[in-house]
Short mmCIF file of C-alpha atoms and ligand atoms in Angstrom, two decimals:
data_model
loop_
_atom_site.label_atom_id
_atom_site.label_comp_id
_atom_site.label_asym_id
_atom_site.label_seq_id
_atom_site.Cartn_x
_atom_site.Cartn_y
_atom_site.Cartn_z
CA MET A 1 -33.05 19.22 54.54
CA LYS A 2 -31.19 21.94 56.43
CA THR A 3 -30.71 21.69 60.20
CA THR A 4 -31.78 24.57 62.43
CA SER A 5 -28.15 25.54 62.96
CA GLN A 6 -27.47 25.58 59.17
CA ARG A 7 -30.54 27.77 58.67
CA TYR A 8 -29.25 30.07 61.39
CA ASP A 9 -25.78 30.21 59.74
CA ASN A 10 -27.37 31.09 56.40
CA LEU A 11 -29.44 33.83 57.99
CA ALA A 12 -26.36 35.23 59.77
CA ASP A 13 -24.42 35.19 56.46
CA ASP A 14 -27.27 36.95 54.66
CA ILE A 15 -27.50 39.60 57.37
CA TYR A 16 -23.75 40.14 57.29
CA SER A 17 -23.82 40.47 53.46
CA HIS A 18 -26.70 42.91 53.71
CA LEU A 19 -24.81 44.97 56.31
CA VAL A 20 -21.84 45.14 53.92
CA GLU A 21 -24.20 46.26 51.16
CA VAL A 22 -25.73 48.94 53.41
CA ILE A 23 -22.28 50.33 54.25
CA THR A 24 -20.93 50.28 50.69
CA GLY A 25 -24.28 51.61 49.40
CA ARG A 26 -24.00 54.66 51.66
CA TYR A 27 -20.50 55.40 50.36
CA ARG A 28 -21.67 54.91 46.76
CA LYS A 29 -24.60 57.25 47.31
CA ASN A 30 -22.32 59.95 48.71
CA ALA A 31 -19.43 59.40 46.29
CA ASP A 32 -20.03 62.81 44.67
CA ARG A 33 -19.88 64.61 47.98
CA SER A 34 -16.70 66.39 49.04
CA ILE A 35 -14.48 66.42 52.10
CA ARG A 36 -15.85 69.91 52.74
CA ASP A 37 -19.34 68.33 52.94
CA VAL A 38 -18.06 65.96 55.61
CA TYR A 39 -16.53 68.86 57.50
CA GLN A 40 -19.78 70.80 57.28
CA LEU A 41 -21.79 67.77 58.45
CA ASN A 42 -23.96 67.66 55.35
CA GLU A 43 -27.46 66.34 56.07
CA ASP A 44 -27.10 63.54 53.48
CA PHE A 45 -24.45 61.88 55.61
CA LEU A 46 -26.45 62.18 58.83
CA HIS A 47 -29.76 60.93 57.55
CA MET A 48 -30.50 57.23 58.07
CA GLU A 49 -32.80 55.74 55.46
CA GLU A 50 -36.07 54.17 56.63
CA ASP A 51 -35.28 50.76 55.07
CA VAL A 52 -31.91 50.68 56.84
CA ILE A 53 -33.34 51.44 60.26
CA HIS A 54 -36.06 48.89 59.59
CA PHE A 55 -33.44 46.24 58.76
CA VAL A 56 -31.43 47.09 61.89
CA PHE A 57 -34.56 46.94 64.05
CA THR A 58 -35.72 43.61 62.56
CA TYR A 59 -32.35 41.88 62.96
CA GLN A 60 -31.20 43.67 66.08
CA ARG A 61 -30.02 40.53 67.93
CA GLU A 62 -28.33 38.99 64.88
CA ILE A 63 -26.46 42.23 64.10
CA ALA A 64 -25.34 42.47 67.74
CA ALA A 65 -24.04 38.88 67.46
CA ILE A 66 -22.11 39.79 64.29
CA LEU A 67 -20.47 42.67 66.16
CA GLU A 68 -19.53 40.27 68.98
CA ASN A 69 -17.54 38.12 66.53
CA PRO A 70 -13.99 39.61 66.55
CA ASP A 71 -13.23 38.63 62.92
CA LEU A 72 -16.47 40.07 61.55
CA PHE A 73 -16.06 43.18 63.70
CA ALA A 74 -12.54 43.66 62.29
CA ASN A 75 -13.79 43.09 58.72
CA LEU A 76 -16.50 45.73 59.10
CA ALA A 77 -14.05 48.21 60.64
CA ARG A 78 -11.67 47.57 57.69
CA LEU A 79 -14.51 48.07 55.21
CA PHE A 80 -15.30 51.46 56.76
CA ILE A 81 -11.63 52.48 56.77
CA LEU A 82 -10.96 51.45 53.16
CA SER A 83 -14.16 53.11 51.94
CA THR A 84 -13.25 56.32 53.79
CA LEU A 85 -9.72 56.27 52.34
CA GLU A 86 -11.11 55.77 48.83
CA PHE A 87 -13.53 58.65 49.37
CA MET A 88 -10.71 60.95 50.52
CA TYR A 89 -8.26 59.97 47.77
CA ALA A 90 -10.98 60.32 45.13
CA ASN A 91 -11.52 63.88 46.36
CA ASN A 92 -7.89 64.89 46.52
CA GLN A 93 -5.16 62.52 45.40
CA PHE A 94 -2.49 64.54 47.24
CA ILE A 95 -3.91 63.70 50.66
CA ARG A 96 -1.64 61.22 52.34
CA ILE A 97 -2.92 58.90 55.06
CA ASP A 98 0.15 57.16 56.43
CA SER A 99 0.03 54.29 58.93
CA ASP A 100 -0.25 56.72 61.89
CA GLU A 101 -3.22 58.48 60.31
CA GLU A 102 -4.79 55.13 59.49
CA ALA A 103 -4.50 54.19 63.17
CA HIS A 104 -6.58 57.30 64.03
CA LEU A 105 -9.26 56.18 61.58
CA GLU A 106 -9.19 52.71 63.07
CA ARG A 107 -9.89 54.15 66.54
CA ILE A 108 -12.78 56.23 65.18
CA TYR A 109 -14.43 53.26 63.44
CA THR A 110 -13.85 50.88 66.34
CA THR A 111 -15.63 53.34 68.65
CA TYR A 112 -18.43 53.74 66.11
CA LEU A 113 -19.05 49.99 65.84
CA LYS A 114 -18.81 49.45 69.61
CA ASP A 115 -21.33 52.24 70.19
CA MET A 116 -23.65 50.64 67.64
CA HIS A 117 -23.37 47.33 69.45
CA LYS A 118 -24.26 48.99 72.75
CA ALA A 119 -27.22 50.79 71.14
CA LEU A 120 -28.53 47.49 69.77
CA LEU A 121 -28.42 45.87 73.20
CA GLU A 122 -30.01 48.80 75.01
CA ASN A 123 -32.86 49.89 72.71
CA HIS A 124 -35.67 47.47 72.00
CA GLU A 125 -38.31 49.85 70.61
CA TYR A 126 -38.25 51.17 67.05
CA GLU A 127 -38.28 54.93 67.71
CA PRO A 128 -35.67 54.98 70.52
CA LEU A 129 -33.40 52.76 68.37
CA ARG A 130 -33.74 55.11 65.40
CA ALA A 131 -33.08 58.17 67.60
CA ARG A 132 -30.02 56.51 69.18
CA PHE A 133 -28.59 55.54 65.77
CA GLU A 134 -29.08 59.06 64.44
CA GLU A 135 -27.27 60.45 67.48
CA LEU A 136 -24.46 57.96 66.91
CA ILE A 137 -24.06 58.93 63.27
CA HIS A 138 -23.99 62.58 64.28
CA SER A 139 -21.32 62.08 66.91
CA HIS A 140 -19.33 59.87 64.50
CA PHE A 141 -19.31 62.68 61.93
CA LEU A 142 -18.19 65.10 64.66
CA ASP A 143 -15.26 62.70 65.26
CA LEU A 144 -14.46 62.65 61.54
CA ARG A 145 -14.68 66.45 61.43
CA GLY A 146 -12.28 66.68 64.40
CA ASN A 147 -9.93 64.27 62.68
CA LEU A 148 -9.82 66.46 59.55
CA ALA A 149 -8.48 69.32 61.63
CA ARG A 150 -5.09 67.58 61.81
CA PHE A 151 -4.75 68.02 58.04
CA PHE A 152 -5.28 71.79 58.08
CA ASP A 153 -2.54 74.01 56.71
CA PRO A 154 -0.79 75.86 59.51
CA ASN A 155 -1.36 79.63 59.61
CA VAL A 156 -4.40 79.82 57.31
CA ARG A 157 -6.86 82.47 58.44
CA ASP A 158 -9.87 80.46 57.30
CA GLU A 159 -9.36 76.72 57.88
CA THR A 160 -11.69 75.89 55.00
CA ASP A 161 -9.04 77.35 52.66
CA SER A 162 -6.75 74.45 53.62
CA SER A 163 -5.45 72.32 50.78
CA ILE A 164 -7.28 69.25 52.08
CA PHE A 165 -10.51 70.81 50.79
CA LYS A 166 -9.18 71.24 47.26
CA GLN A 167 -10.47 68.73 44.77
CA VAL A 168 -7.68 67.09 42.80
CA VAL A 169 -8.97 64.10 40.95
CA CYS A 170 -6.85 61.19 39.92
CA ARG A 171 -7.33 58.85 37.00
CA GLU A 172 -5.83 55.67 35.65
CA TYR A 173 -4.50 55.37 32.12
CA SER A 174 -4.41 52.59 29.54
CA PRO A 175 -1.21 50.50 29.53
CA VAL A 176 -0.38 51.41 25.93
CA PHE A 177 -0.79 55.12 26.69
CA GLN A 178 1.45 54.83 29.76
CA LEU A 179 4.21 53.06 27.80
CA GLU A 180 4.00 55.67 25.04
CA ILE A 181 4.24 58.60 27.47
CA LEU A 182 7.19 56.97 29.21
CA GLY A 183 8.93 56.29 25.87
CA MET A 184 9.07 52.55 26.61
CA HIS A 185 9.05 49.67 24.16
CA LEU A 186 7.69 46.31 25.21
CA ASP A 187 10.59 44.44 23.58
CA HIS A 188 13.21 46.33 25.59
CA ILE A 189 11.69 46.08 29.05
CA ARG A 190 14.12 44.57 31.50
CA PRO A 191 12.45 42.38 34.16
CA PRO A 192 11.57 42.20 36.94
CA VAL A 193 9.36 45.28 36.82
CA LEU A 194 7.96 47.26 39.74
CA ASP A 195 5.15 49.76 39.07
CA LEU A 196 4.90 52.29 41.93
CA GLY A 197 1.44 53.85 42.15
CA CYS A 198 0.12 51.21 39.72
CA GLY A 199 -3.54 52.11 40.37
CA LYS A 200 -6.15 50.01 42.15
CA THR A 201 -6.40 47.46 39.33
CA GLY A 202 -2.73 47.59 38.25
CA ARG A 203 -3.63 47.82 34.56
CA LEU A 204 -0.05 48.13 33.32
CA VAL A 205 1.11 45.30 35.61
CA GLY A 206 -1.63 43.02 34.23
CA TYR A 207 -0.76 44.00 30.66
CA LEU A 208 2.97 43.32 31.12
CA ARG A 209 2.26 39.99 32.78
CA SER A 210 -0.05 39.04 29.90
CA LYS A 211 3.02 39.59 27.66
CA GLY A 212 5.09 37.22 29.81
CA ILE A 213 6.99 39.95 31.70
CA ASP A 214 7.47 39.46 35.44
CA ALA A 215 5.78 42.62 36.77
CA HIS A 216 4.56 43.72 40.23
CA GLY A 217 2.68 46.74 41.45
CA VAL A 218 2.26 48.78 44.61
CA ASP A 219 -0.51 51.25 45.35
CA ARG A 220 -2.15 52.50 48.52
CA ILE A 221 -5.34 50.62 47.64
CA VAL A 222 -5.26 47.58 45.35
CA ASN A 223 -7.69 44.89 44.31
CA HIS A 224 -6.79 41.46 45.54
CA ALA A 225 -4.28 40.00 43.04
CA ASP A 226 -1.03 38.07 43.35
CA ALA A 227 1.19 40.68 41.75
CA LEU A 228 -0.29 43.71 43.55
CA THR A 229 0.68 44.91 47.02
CA ALA A 230 -1.16 47.51 49.07
CA GLY A 231 1.20 50.04 50.58
CA ASP A 232 2.36 53.59 50.77
CA TRP A 233 5.27 54.23 48.42
CA LEU A 234 7.07 56.28 51.07
CA GLU A 235 6.89 53.32 53.47
CA TYR A 236 7.71 50.70 50.83
CA ALA A 237 11.14 49.14 51.42
CA VAL A 238 12.69 48.90 47.95
CA ALA A 239 15.14 46.00 48.06
CA PRO A 240 18.60 47.08 46.85
CA ALA A 241 19.55 46.19 43.25
CA ALA A 242 16.43 44.02 42.92
CA TRP A 243 14.62 45.48 39.90
CA GLY A 244 15.42 45.61 36.20
CA THR A 245 12.80 48.33 35.66
CA ILE A 246 10.85 50.58 37.99
CA ILE A 247 7.92 52.53 36.54
CA SER A 248 5.78 55.31 37.95
CA HIS A 249 3.41 56.96 35.50
CA MET A 250 1.67 60.13 36.75
CA ALA A 251 2.27 58.93 40.26
CA PHE A 252 5.42 59.21 42.45
CA SER A 253 7.03 62.11 40.55
CA ASN A 254 3.71 63.96 40.26
CA HIS A 255 3.39 63.85 44.07
CA PHE A 256 7.07 64.75 44.49
CA ILE A 257 6.48 67.91 42.41
CA TYR A 258 3.43 68.77 44.51
CA GLN A 259 5.43 68.39 47.74
CA HIS A 260 8.29 70.42 46.23
CA TYR A 261 6.05 73.43 45.47
CA TYR A 262 3.50 73.18 48.29
CA LYS A 263 4.65 75.48 51.07
CA ASN A 264 3.91 72.95 53.80
CA GLY A 265 5.18 70.03 51.73
CA LYS A 266 7.69 67.39 52.72
CA PRO A 267 9.85 67.08 49.61
CA GLU A 268 12.72 65.65 51.67
CA ASP A 269 10.69 62.45 52.29
CA TYR A 270 10.24 62.12 48.53
CA ALA A 271 13.90 62.90 47.80
CA ARG A 272 15.00 60.19 50.24
CA GLN A 273 12.66 57.61 48.70
CA TYR A 274 13.65 58.68 45.17
CA MET A 275 17.26 57.78 45.98
CA ALA A 276 16.11 54.47 47.56
CA ILE A 277 14.20 53.70 44.34
CA LEU A 278 17.32 54.33 42.27
CA SER A 279 19.30 52.03 44.60
CA GLY A 280 16.62 49.42 43.98
CA LEU A 281 17.74 49.16 40.34
CA GLU A 282 20.18 46.52 39.18
CA PRO A 283 23.21 47.99 37.40
CA GLY A 284 21.90 48.74 33.90
CA GLY A 285 18.30 48.92 35.19
CA SER A 286 16.05 51.99 34.68
CA PHE A 287 13.52 54.07 36.55
CA PHE A 288 10.92 55.42 34.10
CA TYR A 289 8.58 58.13 35.36
CA SER A 290 6.39 60.94 34.21
CA PRO A 291 6.37 63.90 34.70
CA GLY A 292 10.11 64.59 34.91
CA LEU A 293 11.80 66.04 38.00
CA PRO A 294 14.27 68.71 36.80
CA PHE A 295 15.11 69.93 40.34
CA ILE A 296 16.51 66.57 41.47
CA GLU A 297 17.68 65.05 38.19
CA ALA A 298 20.20 67.91 37.92
CA LEU A 299 21.79 66.74 41.20
CA LEU A 300 22.28 63.06 40.31
CA PRO A 301 25.97 62.04 40.15
CA ASN A 302 26.79 61.58 36.50
CA GLY A 303 29.16 58.70 37.16
CA GLN A 304 26.37 56.64 38.71
CA PHE A 305 23.29 57.59 36.70
CA ASN A 306 22.46 58.52 33.13
CA VAL A 307 19.37 60.74 32.78
CA LEU A 308 17.44 60.48 29.50
CA ARG A 309 14.42 62.66 28.70
CA HIS A 310 11.49 61.90 26.47
CA SER A 311 9.35 64.85 25.51
CA ILE A 312 5.60 64.53 25.77
CA SER A 313 3.94 66.03 22.74
CA GLU A 314 1.09 68.52 23.14
CA SER A 315 -1.36 65.95 21.73
CA ASN A 316 -0.34 63.45 24.40
CA SER A 317 -0.19 65.79 27.35
CA GLN A 318 -4.00 65.69 27.62
CA GLY A 319 -4.22 69.41 28.22
CA ARG A 320 -1.70 69.42 31.06
CA GLY A 321 0.26 72.12 29.18
CA GLY A 322 3.82 73.36 29.81
CA ALA A 323 7.12 71.80 28.79
CA LEU A 324 6.40 68.28 29.93
CA TYR A 325 8.73 65.38 29.64
CA SER A 326 9.12 61.93 31.06
CA THR A 327 12.40 60.61 32.38
CA GLN A 328 14.44 57.42 32.25
CA VAL A 329 17.19 57.26 34.85
CA VAL A 330 19.61 54.43 34.07
CA ARG A 331 21.77 53.12 36.88
CA ARG A 332 25.27 52.65 35.46
C1 SAM B 1 -2.92 59.36 38.59
S1 SAM B 1 -2.92 57.76 39.33
C2 SAM B 1 -1.91 56.90 38.15
C3 SAM B 1 -2.09 55.41 38.21
C4 SAM B 1 -1.30 54.62 37.16
N1 SAM B 1 0.12 54.78 37.34
C5 SAM B 1 -1.73 55.06 35.80
O1 SAM B 1 -1.01 55.80 35.13
O2 SAM B 1 -2.83 54.65 35.37
C6 SAM B 1 -1.81 57.96 40.72
C7 SAM B 1 -1.75 56.72 41.61
O3 SAM B 1 -0.80 56.96 42.67
C8 SAM B 1 -1.32 56.34 43.84
N2 SAM B 1 -0.71 56.94 45.03
C9 SAM B 1 -0.81 58.23 45.45
N3 SAM B 1 -0.15 58.40 46.60
C10 SAM B 1 0.38 57.19 46.92
C11 SAM B 1 1.19 56.74 48.00
N4 SAM B 1 1.55 57.56 48.97
N5 SAM B 1 1.56 55.44 48.00
C12 SAM B 1 1.18 54.58 47.01
N6 SAM B 1 0.42 54.97 45.96
C13 SAM B 1 0.03 56.25 45.92
C14 SAM B 1 -2.80 56.61 43.75
O4 SAM B 1 -3.55 55.75 44.60
C15 SAM B 1 -3.08 56.41 42.27
O5 SAM B 1 -3.44 55.08 41.97
#
């Protein structure tokens, strides 16, 4: 027989789980929407479903109590931030939210949750509560819209032409395909291995580990797993001479190329980290990446590095076209 306090704990857990489901459900429902839709305050984002407002009204006190618990408050803020990052990256993989930008998002979501808490304490009738929540959502989206302005390209006549509104999707590839494109053979891989931009699930890392190879991955968003670390590759401190192999398939070099050609890009940040990655190799270790980086490979000192190229056949380039190749830089 459960005590009253156990029953209360179970109810609080259920309400918390349902809140998580409501939040993730809203992101799922709007997953096909674009960043432009956010900027234009699309109605679908602003509308609050009847069953959601009904749930909030029914469990008003319990939800307020959840928001008064600092750990649960922080978890919900984190859920909002991660879901927003995933939404933005899924729209345009070249958007970069560094730790400073993430701090802006944290402020926005902290305000949002605090305002919700206040609304729950102050509105005890159904209609006023609904109206207050709809106002809150509206002003939250105005905050998000204002935040987007920091990503606008300087000197564009129409801000909606900014590159942040371009849709550049990103996909993850099978481990065998990645190894083939990179010209790598399982038997010759020198451990330990670091996969930069390994994807959320770290498919190649998991595959290499299943073959007994000590492999680790870094990506800006990763599922919880021992060998995977969440982090920005430009902020990742690559330990000197620590890795036998570093891999980055359709990831670091692809973004480096984008920054190199984009007129407001920051290729120097990528060039600096590229050299740090090469210093992270043990003597004899290799950095394998695709696509190749002709503009920087040509500058590498020959006495320290050997650059090998592996051409990517038309059938493997998956319609990307052009003279594509992948690169292996060996540290001498
Ligand atoms: C096209 S996917 C390739 C993933 C994986 N390497 C593969 O081939 O399946 C590019 C990956 O780079 C990651 N990425 C992009 N910018 C990043 C950054 N600044 N720091 C860490 N990872 C980043 C993305 O999250 C994405 O998982």
